[in-house]
JSON list of C-alpha atoms in Angstrom, two decimals:
[
{"chain": "A", "resi": 288, "resn": "SER", "atom": "CA", "xyz": [39.68, 263.71, -21.96]},
{"chain": "A", "resi": 289, "resn": "CYS", "atom": "CA", "xyz": [42.03, 264.68, -19.45]},
{"chain": "A", "resi": 290, "resn": "LEU", "atom": "CA", "xyz": [45.04, 262.68, -20.79]},
{"chain": "A", "resi": 291, "resn": "ASN", "atom": "CA", "xyz": [44.70, 264.26, -24.43]},
{"chain": "A", "resi": 292, "resn": "LYS", "atom": "CA", "xyz": [46.08, 267.59, -22.62]},
{"chain": "A", "resi": 293, "resn": "PHE", "atom": "CA", "xyz": [49.18, 265.95, -22.56]},
{"chain": "A", "resi": 294, "resn": "THR", "atom": "CA", "xyz": [49.79, 263.84, -25.01]},
{"chain": "A", "resi": 295, "resn": "SER", "atom": "CA", "xyz": [48.03, 261.78, -28.31]},
{"chain": "A", "resi": 296, "resn": "LEU", "atom": "CA", "xyz": [47.23, 258.30, -28.05]},
{"chain": "A", "resi": 297, "resn": "ALA", "atom": "CA", "xyz": [47.04, 257.74, -31.53]},
{"chain": "A", "resi": 298, "resn": "ASN", "atom": "CA", "xyz": [49.69, 255.10, -32.48]},
{"chain": "A", "resi": 299, "resn": "LYS", "atom": "CA", "xyz": [50.85, 255.01, -29.28]},
{"chain": "A", "resi": 300, "resn": "LYS", "atom": "CA", "xyz": [51.68, 251.91, -26.78]},
{"chain": "A", "resi": 301, "resn": "VAL", "atom": "CA", "xyz": [49.57, 252.14, -23.76]},
{"chain": "A", "resi": 302, "resn": "LEU", "atom": "CA", "xyz": [48.89, 249.50, -21.12]},
{"chain": "A", "resi": 303, "resn": "ASP", "atom": "CA", "xyz": [45.68, 249.61, -19.05]},
{"chain": "A", "resi": 304, "resn": "LEU", "atom": "CA", "xyz": [47.22, 247.93, -15.63]},
{"chain": "A", "resi": 305, "resn": "GLY", "atom": "CA", "xyz": [44.35, 246.69, -13.78]},
{"chain": "A", "resi": 306, "resn": "CYS", "atom": "CA", "xyz": [41.91, 246.28, -16.66]},
{"chain": "A", "resi": 307, "resn": "GLY", "atom": "CA", "xyz": [39.16, 244.87, -15.19]},
{"chain": "A", "resi": 308, "resn": "GLN", "atom": "CA", "xyz": [36.14, 244.62, -17.27]},
{"chain": "A", "resi": 309, "resn": "GLY", "atom": "CA", "xyz": [37.74, 246.59, -20.13]},
{"chain": "A", "resi": 310, "resn": "ALA", "atom": "CA", "xyz": [35.87, 249.70, -20.34]},
{"chain": "A", "resi": 311, "resn": "LEU", "atom": "CA", "xyz": [38.89, 252.29, -20.07]},
{"chain": "A", "resi": 312, "resn": "SER", "atom": "CA", "xyz": [40.70, 249.66, -22.51]},
{"chain": "A", "resi": 313, "resn": "TYR", "atom": "CA", "xyz": [37.92, 249.87, -25.07]},
{"chain": "A", "resi": 314, "resn": "VAL", "atom": "CA", "xyz": [38.30, 254.07, -24.89]},
{"chain": "A", "resi": 315, "resn": "LEU", "atom": "CA", "xyz": [42.11, 253.84, -25.07]},
{"chain": "A", "resi": 316, "resn": "ALA", "atom": "CA", "xyz": [41.90, 251.67, -27.90]},
{"chain": "A", "resi": 317, "resn": "SER", "atom": "CA", "xyz": [38.71, 253.93, -29.50]},
{"chain": "A", "resi": 318, "resn": "LYS", "atom": "CA", "xyz": [41.34, 256.88, -29.77]},
{"chain": "A", "resi": 319, "resn": "GLY", "atom": "CA", "xyz": [43.92, 254.87, -31.73]},
{"chain": "A", "resi": 320, "resn": "ALA", "atom": "CA", "xyz": [46.23, 254.26, -29.29]},
{"chain": "A", "resi": 321, "resn": "LYS", "atom": "CA", "xyz": [47.93, 250.00, -29.18]},
{"chain": "A", "resi": 322, "resn": "VAL", "atom": "CA", "xyz": [46.87, 248.79, -25.97]},
{"chain": "A", "resi": 323, "resn": "PHE", "atom": "CA", "xyz": [47.89, 246.01, -23.25]},
{"chain": "A", "resi": 324, "resn": "ALA", "atom": "CA", "xyz": [45.12, 245.51, -21.08]},
{"chain": "A", "resi": 325, "resn": "LEU", "atom": "CA", "xyz": [46.55, 243.64, -18.05]},
{"chain": "A", "resi": 326, "resn": "ASP", "atom": "CA", "xyz": [44.54, 241.98, -15.46]},
{"chain": "A", "resi": 327, "resn": "ALA", "atom": "CA", "xyz": [44.69, 239.18, -12.72]},
{"chain": "A", "resi": 328, "resn": "SER", "atom": "CA", "xyz": [41.40, 237.72, -12.65]},
{"chain": "A", "resi": 329, "resn": "ASP", "atom": "CA", "xyz": [40.32, 235.35, -15.19]},
{"chain": "A", "resi": 330, "resn": "ALA", "atom": "CA", "xyz": [36.66, 236.59, -14.74]},
{"chain": "A", "resi": 331, "resn": "ALA", "atom": "CA", "xyz": [37.66, 240.23, -15.35]},
{"chain": "A", "resi": 332, "resn": "LEU", "atom": "CA", "xyz": [39.55, 239.42, -18.51]},
{"chain": "A", "resi": 333, "resn": "ARG", "atom": "CA", "xyz": [36.86, 237.12, -20.10]},
{"chain": "A", "resi": 334, "resn": "GLN", "atom": "CA", "xyz": [34.41, 239.90, -19.73]},
{"chain": "A", "resi": 335, "resn": "ALA", "atom": "CA", "xyz": [36.89, 242.53, -20.83]},
{"chain": "A", "resi": 336, "resn": "LYS", "atom": "CA", "xyz": [37.46, 240.18, -23.86]},
{"chain": "A", "resi": 337, "resn": "GLU", "atom": "CA", "xyz": [33.73, 240.24, -24.84]},
{"chain": "A", "resi": 338, "resn": "LEU", "atom": "CA", "xyz": [33.31, 244.24, -24.82]},
{"chain": "A", "resi": 339, "resn": "CYS", "atom": "CA", "xyz": [36.39, 244.82, -26.50]},
{"chain": "A", "resi": 340, "resn": "LYS", "atom": "CA", "xyz": [35.61, 242.81, -29.51]},
{"chain": "A", "resi": 341, "resn": "GLY", "atom": "CA", "xyz": [37.30, 244.11, -32.95]},
{"chain": "A", "resi": 342, "resn": "LYS", "atom": "CA", "xyz": [39.74, 246.79, -31.25]},
{"chain": "A", "resi": 343, "resn": "ASN", "atom": "CA", "xyz": [43.38, 246.82, -31.32]},
{"chain": "A", "resi": 344, "resn": "ILE", "atom": "CA", "xyz": [43.68, 245.46, -28.06]},
{"chain": "A", "resi": 345, "resn": "ILE", "atom": "CA", "xyz": [46.09, 242.99, -26.42]},
{"chain": "A", "resi": 346, "resn": "PHE", "atom": "CA", "xyz": [44.94, 240.77, -23.10]},
{"chain": "A", "resi": 347, "resn": "ARG", "atom": "CA", "xyz": [47.03, 239.35, -20.44]},
{"chain": "A", "resi": 348, "resn": "LYS", "atom": "CA", "xyz": [47.34, 237.53, -17.20]},
{"chain": "A", "resi": 349, "resn": "SER", "atom": "CA", "xyz": [49.51, 238.32, -14.50]},
{"chain": "A", "resi": 350, "resn": "THR", "atom": "CA", "xyz": [49.88, 237.48, -11.08]},
{"chain": "A", "resi": 351, "resn": "SER", "atom": "CA", "xyz": [53.26, 238.26, -10.96]},
{"chain": "A", "resi": 352, "resn": "LYS", "atom": "CA", "xyz": [54.82, 241.53, -9.04]},
{"chain": "A", "resi": 353, "resn": "LYS", "atom": "CA", "xyz": [57.10, 241.66, -11.90]},
{"chain": "A", "resi": 354, "resn": "LEU", "atom": "CA", "xyz": [55.61, 243.22, -15.08]},
{"chain": "A", "resi": 355, "resn": "PRO", "atom": "CA", "xyz": [56.21, 240.87, -17.93]},
{"chain": "A", "resi": 356, "resn": "PHE", "atom": "CA", "xyz": [57.08, 243.72, -20.19]},
{"chain": "A", "resi": 357, "resn": "LYS", "atom": "CA", "xyz": [61.13, 245.19, -21.00]},
{"chain": "A", "resi": 358, "resn": "ASP", "atom": "CA", "xyz": [62.19, 248.98, -19.95]},
{"chain": "A", "resi": 359, "resn": "GLY", "atom": "CA", "xyz": [60.80, 252.02, -21.38]},
{"chain": "A", "resi": 360, "resn": "TYR", "atom": "CA", "xyz": [58.52, 249.58, -23.27]},
{"chain": "A", "resi": 361, "resn": "PHE", "atom": "CA", "xyz": [55.27, 251.97, -22.94]},
{"chain": "A", "resi": 362, "resn": "ASP", "atom": "CA", "xyz": [53.66, 255.83, -23.56]},
{"chain": "A", "resi": 363, "resn": "VAL", "atom": "CA", "xyz": [51.47, 255.71, -21.39]},
{"chain": "A", "resi": 364, "resn": "ILE", "atom": "CA", "xyz": [50.13, 253.63, -18.13]},
{"chain": "A", "resi": 365, "resn": "THR", "atom": "CA", "xyz": [47.00, 253.84, -16.59]},
{"chain": "A", "resi": 366, "resn": "LEU", "atom": "CA", "xyz": [46.19, 252.28, -13.05]},
{"chain": "A", "resi": 367, "resn": "PHE", "atom": "CA", "xyz": [42.57, 253.43, -12.78]},
{"chain": "A", "resi": 368, "resn": "TYR", "atom": "CA", "xyz": [41.40, 251.74, -9.53]},
{"chain": "A", "resi": 369, "resn": "VAL", "atom": "CA", "xyz": [43.57, 249.76, -8.90]},
{"chain": "A", "resi": 370, "resn": "LEU", "atom": "CA", "xyz": [46.38, 250.86, -6.22]},
{"chain": "A", "resi": 371, "resn": "GLU", "atom": "CA", "xyz": [43.23, 249.83, -3.64]},
{"chain": "A", "resi": 372, "resn": "HIS", "atom": "CA", "xyz": [43.41, 246.62, -4.49]},
{"chain": "A", "resi": 373, "resn": "VAL", "atom": "CA", "xyz": [47.76, 246.33, -4.22]},
{"chain": "A", "resi": 374, "resn": "SER", "atom": "CA", "xyz": [49.28, 245.47, -1.25]},
{"chain": "A", "resi": 375, "resn": "ASP", "atom": "CA", "xyz": [52.40, 246.23, -2.67]},
{"chain": "A", "resi": 376, "resn": "ILE", "atom": "CA", "xyz": [51.76, 249.88, -3.98]},
{"chain": "A", "resi": 377, "resn": "ARG", "atom": "CA", "xyz": [55.55, 250.44, -3.77]},
{"chain": "A", "resi": 378, "resn": "GLY", "atom": "CA", "xyz": [55.73, 247.59, -6.05]},
{"chain": "A", "resi": 379, "resn": "ILE", "atom": "CA", "xyz": [53.67, 248.42, -8.56]},
{"chain": "A", "resi": 380, "resn": "LEU", "atom": "CA", "xyz": [54.65, 252.02, -9.23]},
{"chain": "A", "resi": 381, "resn": "ASP", "atom": "CA", "xyz": [58.08, 251.08, -9.44]},
{"chain": "A", "resi": 382, "resn": "GLU", "atom": "CA", "xyz": [57.58, 248.38, -12.20]},
{"chain": "A", "resi": 383, "resn": "SER", "atom": "CA", "xyz": [55.52, 251.41, -14.04]},
{"chain": "A", "resi": 384, "resn": "LYS", "atom": "CA", "xyz": [58.27, 253.60, -13.53]},
{"chain": "A", "resi": 385, "resn": "ARG", "atom": "CA", "xyz": [60.55, 250.75, -15.23]},
{"chain": "A", "resi": 386, "resn": "ILE", "atom": "CA", "xyz": [58.56, 249.84, -18.28]},
{"chain": "A", "resi": 387, "resn": "LEU", "atom": "CA", "xyz": [57.11, 253.96, -19.13]},
{"chain": "A", "resi": 388, "resn": "LYS", "atom": "CA", "xyz": [59.62, 255.51, -21.62]},
{"chain": "A", "resi": 389, "resn": "LYS", "atom": "CA", "xyz": [61.46, 258.76, -20.31]},
{"chain": "A", "resi": 390, "resn": "GLY", "atom": "CA", "xyz": [59.10, 261.82, -20.62]},
{"chain": "A", "resi": 391, "resn": "GLY", "atom": "CA", "xyz": [56.18, 259.03, -20.55]},
{"chain": "A", "resi": 392, "resn": "CYS", "atom": "CA", "xyz": [52.82, 259.94, -18.87]},
{"chain": "A", "resi": 393, "resn": "LEU", "atom": "CA", "xyz": [51.86, 257.78, -15.81]},
{"chain": "A", "resi": 394, "resn": "CYS", "atom": "CA", "xyz": [47.47, 258.15, -15.63]},
{"chain": "A", "resi": 395, "resn": "VAL", "atom": "CA", "xyz": [46.50, 257.63, -11.68]},
{"chain": "A", "resi": 396, "resn": "GLU", "atom": "CA", "xyz": [42.95, 257.73, -10.33]},
{"chain": "A", "resi": 397, "resn": "PHE", "atom": "CA", "xyz": [41.64, 256.06, -6.89]},
{"chain": "A", "resi": 398, "resn": "PRO", "atom": "CA", "xyz": [39.52, 256.70, -3.68]},
{"chain": "A", "resi": 399, "resn": "PRO", "atom": "CA", "xyz": [41.51, 257.70, -1.18]},
{"chain": "A", "resi": 400, "resn": "TYR", "atom": "CA", "xyz": [41.09, 254.87, 1.85]},
{"chain": "A", "resi": 401, "resn": "TYR", "atom": "CA", "xyz": [39.35, 257.88, 4.53]},
{"chain": "A", "resi": 402, "resn": "SER", "atom": "CA", "xyz": [37.25, 259.46, 1.76]},
{"chain": "A", "resi": 403, "resn": "LEU", "atom": "CA", "xyz": [33.53, 258.78, 2.97]},
{"chain": "A", "resi": 404, "resn": "THR", "atom": "CA", "xyz": [33.08, 256.23, 0.12]},
{"chain": "A", "resi": 405, "resn": "GLY", "atom": "CA", "xyz": [36.78, 254.73, 0.37]},
{"chain": "A", "resi": 406, "resn": "HIS", "atom": "CA", "xyz": [35.50, 251.52, 1.85]},
{"chain": "A", "resi": 407, "resn": "HIS", "atom": "CA", "xyz": [34.01, 250.13, -1.48]},
{"chain": "A", "resi": 408, "resn": "LEU", "atom": "CA", "xyz": [31.09, 249.23, 0.76]},
{"chain": "A", "resi": 409, "resn": "TYR", "atom": "CA", "xyz": [28.55, 251.89, -1.20]},
{"chain": "A", "resi": 410, "resn": "ARG", "atom": "CA", "xyz": [26.05, 249.26, -2.37]},
{"chain": "A", "resi": 411, "resn": "PHE", "atom": "CA", "xyz": [25.38, 248.38, 1.07]},
{"chain": "A", "resi": 412, "resn": "THR", "atom": "CA", "xyz": [26.18, 251.13, 3.21]},
{"chain": "A", "resi": 413, "resn": "LEU", "atom": "CA", "xyz": [27.05, 255.01, 3.08]},
{"chain": "A", "resi": 414, "resn": "LEU", "atom": "CA", "xyz": [28.47, 254.71, 6.82]},
{"chain": "A", "resi": 415, "resn": "PRO", "atom": "CA", "xyz": [32.18, 255.93, 6.48]},
{"chain": "A", "resi": 416, "resn": "MET", "atom": "CA", "xyz": [32.37, 251.82, 7.48]},
{"chain": "A", "resi": 417, "resn": "GLN", "atom": "CA", "xyz": [36.82, 252.07, 7.43]},
{"chain": "A", "resi": 418, "resn": "TYR", "atom": "CA", "xyz": [36.52, 254.18, 10.51]},
{"chain": "A", "resi": 419, "resn": "PHE", "atom": "CA", "xyz": [35.17, 251.76, 12.99]},
{"chain": "A", "resi": 420, "resn": "PRO", "atom": "CA", "xyz": [37.15, 248.44, 14.20]},
{"chain": "A", "resi": 421, "resn": "LYS", "atom": "CA", "xyz": [37.40, 245.64, 11.25]},
{"chain": "A", "resi": 422, "resn": "SER", "atom": "CA", "xyz": [35.25, 243.16, 13.70]},
{"chain": "A", "resi": 423, "resn": "PHE", "atom": "CA", "xyz": [32.10, 245.78, 13.40]},
{"chain": "A", "resi": 424, "resn": "VAL", "atom": "CA", "xyz": [32.26, 245.91, 10.17]},
{"chain": "A", "resi": 425, "resn": "LYS", "atom": "CA", "xyz": [32.17, 242.10, 9.32]},
{"chain": "A", "resi": 426, "resn": "TRP", "atom": "CA", "xyz": [29.10, 242.33, 12.02]},
{"chain": "A", "resi": 427, "resn": "TYR", "atom": "CA", "xyz": [27.41, 244.37, 10.23]},
{"chain": "A", "resi": 428, "resn": "LEU", "atom": "CA", "xyz": [27.95, 243.13, 6.19]},
{"chain": "A", "resi": 429, "resn": "LEU", "atom": "CA", "xyz": [27.39, 239.24, 7.56]},
{"chain": "A", "resi": 430, "resn": "ASN", "atom": "CA", "xyz": [25.38, 239.25, 10.38]},
{"chain": "A", "resi": 431, "resn": "GLY", "atom": "CA", "xyz": [26.70, 236.03, 11.37]},
{"chain": "A", "resi": 432, "resn": "LYS", "atom": "CA", "xyz": [26.18, 234.74, 7.41]},
{"chain": "A", "resi": 433, "resn": "PRO", "atom": "CA", "xyz": [29.37, 232.47, 6.08]},
{"chain": "A", "resi": 434, "resn": "ASP", "atom": "CA", "xyz": [32.17, 234.89, 4.86]},
{"chain": "A", "resi": 435, "resn": "SER", "atom": "CA", "xyz": [33.12, 232.67, 1.78]},
{"chain": "A", "resi": 436, "resn": "CYS", "atom": "CA", "xyz": [32.22, 233.91, -1.71]},
{"chain": "A", "resi": 437, "resn": "GLN", "atom": "CA", "xyz": [32.74, 232.97, -4.91]},
{"chain": "A", "resi": 438, "resn": "ALA", "atom": "CA", "xyz": [36.12, 233.21, -6.74]},
{"chain": "A", "resi": 439, "resn": "GLU", "atom": "CA", "xyz": [34.36, 234.84, -10.13]},
{"chain": "A", "resi": 440, "resn": "ASP", "atom": "CA", "xyz": [32.98, 237.81, -7.32]},
{"chain": "A", "resi": 441, "resn": "LEU", "atom": "CA", "xyz": [35.06, 241.23, -9.16]},
{"chain": "A", "resi": 442, "resn": "ALA", "atom": "CA", "xyz": [36.80, 243.14, -5.84]},
{"chain": "A", "resi": 443, "resn": "ASP", "atom": "CA", "xyz": [35.54, 246.46, -7.66]},
{"chain": "A", "resi": 444, "resn": "VAL", "atom": "CA", "xyz": [31.98, 245.78, -8.18]},
{"chain": "A", "resi": 445, "resn": "PRO", "atom": "CA", "xyz": [31.19, 243.17, -4.80]},
{"chain": "A", "resi": 446, "resn": "THR", "atom": "CA", "xyz": [27.19, 242.32, -5.22]},
{"chain": "A", "resi": 447, "resn": "THR", "atom": "CA", "xyz": [27.13, 240.05, -2.00]},
{"chain": "A", "resi": 448, "resn": "PRO", "atom": "CA", "xyz": [27.80, 241.06, 1.15]},
{"chain": "A", "resi": 449, "resn": "ALA", "atom": "CA", "xyz": [30.73, 238.16, 1.41]},
{"chain": "A", "resi": 450, "resn": "ALA", "atom": "CA", "xyz": [32.37, 239.47, -1.40]},
{"chain": "A", "resi": 451, "resn": "ALA", "atom": "CA", "xyz": [32.19, 243.01, 0.08]},
{"chain": "A", "resi": 452, "resn": "TRP", "atom": "CA", "xyz": [33.75, 241.89, 3.36]},
{"chain": "A", "resi": 453, "resn": "ASN", "atom": "CA", "xyz": [36.42, 240.01, 1.24]},
{"chain": "A", "resi": 454, "resn": "THR", "atom": "CA", "xyz": [36.71, 243.21, -0.70]},
{"chain": "A", "resi": 455, "resn": "PHE", "atom": "CA", "xyz": [36.83, 246.02, 2.52]},
{"chain": "A", "resi": 456, "resn": "ARG", "atom": "CA", "xyz": [39.23, 243.32, 4.50]},
{"chain": "A", "resi": 457, "resn": "THR", "atom": "CA", "xyz": [42.03, 243.94, 1.39]},
{"chain": "A", "resi": 458, "resn": "LEU", "atom": "CA", "xyz": [41.80, 246.82, 0.78]},
{"chain": "A", "resi": 459, "resn": "SER", "atom": "CA", "xyz": [45.66, 248.80, 1.19]},
{"chain": "A", "resi": 460, "resn": "ARG", "atom": "CA", "xyz": [44.17, 251.87, 2.69]},
{"chain": "A", "resi": 461, "resn": "ILE", "atom": "CA", "xyz": [45.78, 254.30, 0.27]},
{"chain": "A", "resi": 462, "resn": "THR", "atom": "CA", "xyz": [45.88, 257.92, 0.50]},
{"chain": "A", "resi": 463, "resn": "ILE", "atom": "CA", "xyz": [46.88, 260.92, -1.56]},
{"chain": "A", "resi": 464, "resn": "SER", "atom": "CA", "xyz": [49.66, 261.79, 0.28]},
{"chain": "A", "resi": 465, "resn": "ARG", "atom": "CA", "xyz": [51.29, 258.24, 0.28]},
{"chain": "A", "resi": 466, "resn": "PHE", "atom": "CA", "xyz": [50.77, 258.05, -2.96]},
{"chain": "A", "resi": 467, "resn": "ARG", "atom": "CA", "xyz": [52.95, 261.38, -3.92]},
{"chain": "A", "resi": 468, "resn": "ARG", "atom": "CA", "xyz": [55.89, 260.02, -1.85]},
{"chain": "A", "resi": 469, "resn": "LEU", "atom": "CA", "xyz": [55.95, 256.71, -3.34]},
{"chain": "A", "resi": 470, "resn": "SER", "atom": "CA", "xyz": [55.68, 258.69, -6.98]},
{"chain": "A", "resi": 471, "resn": "LYS", "atom": "CA", "xyz": [58.14, 261.20, -5.88]},
{"chain": "A", "resi": 472, "resn": "GLY", "atom": "CA", "xyz": [60.63, 261.48, -8.93]},
{"chain": "A", "resi": 473, "resn": "MET", "atom": "CA", "xyz": [58.19, 262.15, -11.36]},
{"chain": "A", "resi": 474, "resn": "LYS", "atom": "CA", "xyz": [56.89, 265.59, -12.32]},
{"chain": "A", "resi": 475, "resn": "ILE", "atom": "CA", "xyz": [53.30, 266.22, -11.68]},
{"chain": "A", "resi": 476, "resn": "LEU", "atom": "CA", "xyz": [51.33, 267.74, -15.25]},
{"chain": "A", "resi": 477, "resn": "ASP", "atom": "CA", "xyz": [47.95, 267.19, -13.40]},
{"chain": "A", "resi": 478, "resn": "GLU", "atom": "CA", "xyz": [45.54, 266.41, -10.48]},
{"chain": "A", "resi": 479, "resn": "LYS", "atom": "CA", "xyz": [41.85, 266.41, -9.69]},
{"chain": "A", "resi": 480, "resn": "PHE", "atom": "CA", "xyz": [40.44, 266.34, -6.11]},
{"chain": "A", "resi": 481, "resn": "ILE", "atom": "CA", "xyz": [36.93, 264.86, -6.95]},
{"chain": "A", "resi": 482, "resn": "PHE", "atom": "CA", "xyz": [33.73, 265.43, -5.20]},
{"chain": "A", "resi": 483, "resn": "LYS", "atom": "CA", "xyz": [30.79, 263.17, -6.77]},
{"chain": "A", "resi": 484, "resn": "TYR", "atom": "CA", "xyz": [27.85, 261.67, -7.08]},
{"chain": "A", "resi": 485, "resn": "PRO", "atom": "CA", "xyz": [27.83, 258.58, -9.84]},
{"chain": "A", "resi": 486, "resn": "GLY", "atom": "CA", "xyz": [25.52, 259.79, -12.68]},
{"chain": "A", "resi": 487, "resn": "PHE", "atom": "CA", "xyz": [24.45, 263.54, -11.29]},
{"chain": "A", "resi": 488, "resn": "PHE", "atom": "CA", "xyz": [27.14, 265.05, -10.93]},
{"chain": "A", "resi": 489, "resn": "SER", "atom": "CA", "xyz": [31.37, 265.27, -10.92]},
{"chain": "A", "resi": 490, "resn": "VAL", "atom": "CA", "xyz": [32.97, 268.34, -9.35]},
{"chain": "A", "resi": 491, "resn": "ASN", "atom": "CA", "xyz": [37.06, 268.93, -8.86]},
{"chain": "A", "resi": 492, "resn": "ILE", "atom": "CA", "xyz": [37.31, 270.68, -5.79]},
{"chain": "A", "resi": 493, "resn": "GLY", "atom": "CA", "xyz": [40.89, 272.32, -6.26]},
{"chain": "A", "resi": 494, "resn": "ILE", "atom": "CA", "xyz": [41.44, 274.18, -2.97]},
{"chain": "A", "resi": 495, "resn": "LEU", "atom": "CA", "xyz": [41.63, 270.36, -1.78]},
{"chain": "A", "resi": 496, "resn": "ARG", "atom": "CA", "xyz": [45.55, 270.31, -3.18]},
{"chain": "A", "resi": 497, "resn": "ASP", "atom": "CA", "xyz": [46.80, 272.43, 0.16]},
{"chain": "A", "resi": 498, "resn": "ILE", "atom": "CA", "xyz": [43.93, 270.96, 3.38]},
{"chain": "A", "resi": 499, "resn": "PRO", "atom": "CA", "xyz": [45.59, 267.55, 3.71]},
{"chain": "A", "resi": 500, "resn": "VAL", "atom": "CA", "xyz": [43.35, 266.66, 6.18]},
{"chain": "A", "resi": 501, "resn": "LEU", "atom": "CA", "xyz": [39.79, 267.69, 3.79]},
{"chain": "A", "resi": 502, "resn": "ARG", "atom": "CA", "xyz": [41.36, 266.44, 0.95]},
{"chain": "A", "resi": 503, "resn": "GLU", "atom": "CA", "xyz": [41.66, 262.77, 2.30]},
{"chain": "A", "resi": 504, "resn": "VAL", "atom": "CA", "xyz": [38.22, 262.44, 3.12]},
{"chain": "A", "resi": 505, "resn": "LEU", "atom": "CA", "xyz": [35.79, 265.17, 0.76]},
{"chain": "A", "resi": 506, "resn": "SER", "atom": "CA", "xyz": [38.10, 263.45, -2.95]},
{"chain": "A", "resi": 507, "resn": "LEU", "atom": "CA", "xyz": [36.16, 260.79, -3.08]},
{"chain": "A", "resi": 508, "resn": "SER", "atom": "CA", "xyz": [38.12, 260.22, -6.41]},
{"chain": "A", "resi": 509, "resn": "TYR", "atom": "CA", "xyz": [41.80, 261.12, -6.78]},
{"chain": "A", "resi": 510, "resn": "PHE", "atom": "CA", "xyz": [43.39, 261.71, -10.57]},
{"chain": "A", "resi": 511, "resn": "ALA", "atom": "CA", "xyz": [46.93, 262.22, -11.47]},
{"chain": "A", "resi": 512, "resn": "VAL", "atom": "CA", "xyz": [48.83, 262.76, -14.58]},
{"chain": "A", "resi": 513, "resn": "MET", "atom": "CA", "xyz": [52.58, 261.72, -14.00]},
{"chain": "A", "resi": 514, "resn": "LYS", "atom": "CA", "xyz": [55.09, 262.56, -16.14]},
{"chain": "A", "resi": 515, "resn": "LYS", "atom": "CA", "xyz": [58.81, 260.39, -15.91]}
]
């Protein structure tokens, strides 16, 4: 709904980059967009295809740093809860800008690493574990158990301590300040600094825009719409 303020989705080419289990792809297609859903995970794509049966969505798997699309192909690109899971943030943002049309929109949401829940371990602890040494986090989660996990585990919904540790240790430490630096050259159309408790409330604390330290800690989710 936030994106609708800036562009219509009907008949637009939209890339759901890092589509995960397909919830956002489903919504985008329901609004009339021609959706391309891309992910590196076979497990995620299987679930996404099942969820999105009958929708106008083309699914692709890609593990390459270079996105398999030509320059200026998309009207809209979404990166929802993806940047915290990739090692080359500059690379994925540069590629997104390359395949985005002039005047197109990049829509991003991610939990800042130093936020209260940026560790992705909320199924196992409410402590801000990213502030502790990794050796302590590993001990806390695994308590001496093996750190191997099934390849099918999805990074954003780890259900076992081993999967949670695997997710935590590979987080990119993305911050709002870093994202702003790396996306320099694009125009910010909208920003939201969201403090939320899923299922109960979600509020945009706009004043955090001008308070660098607090916005990294209290923005449990950061949302931005950028124009190329």
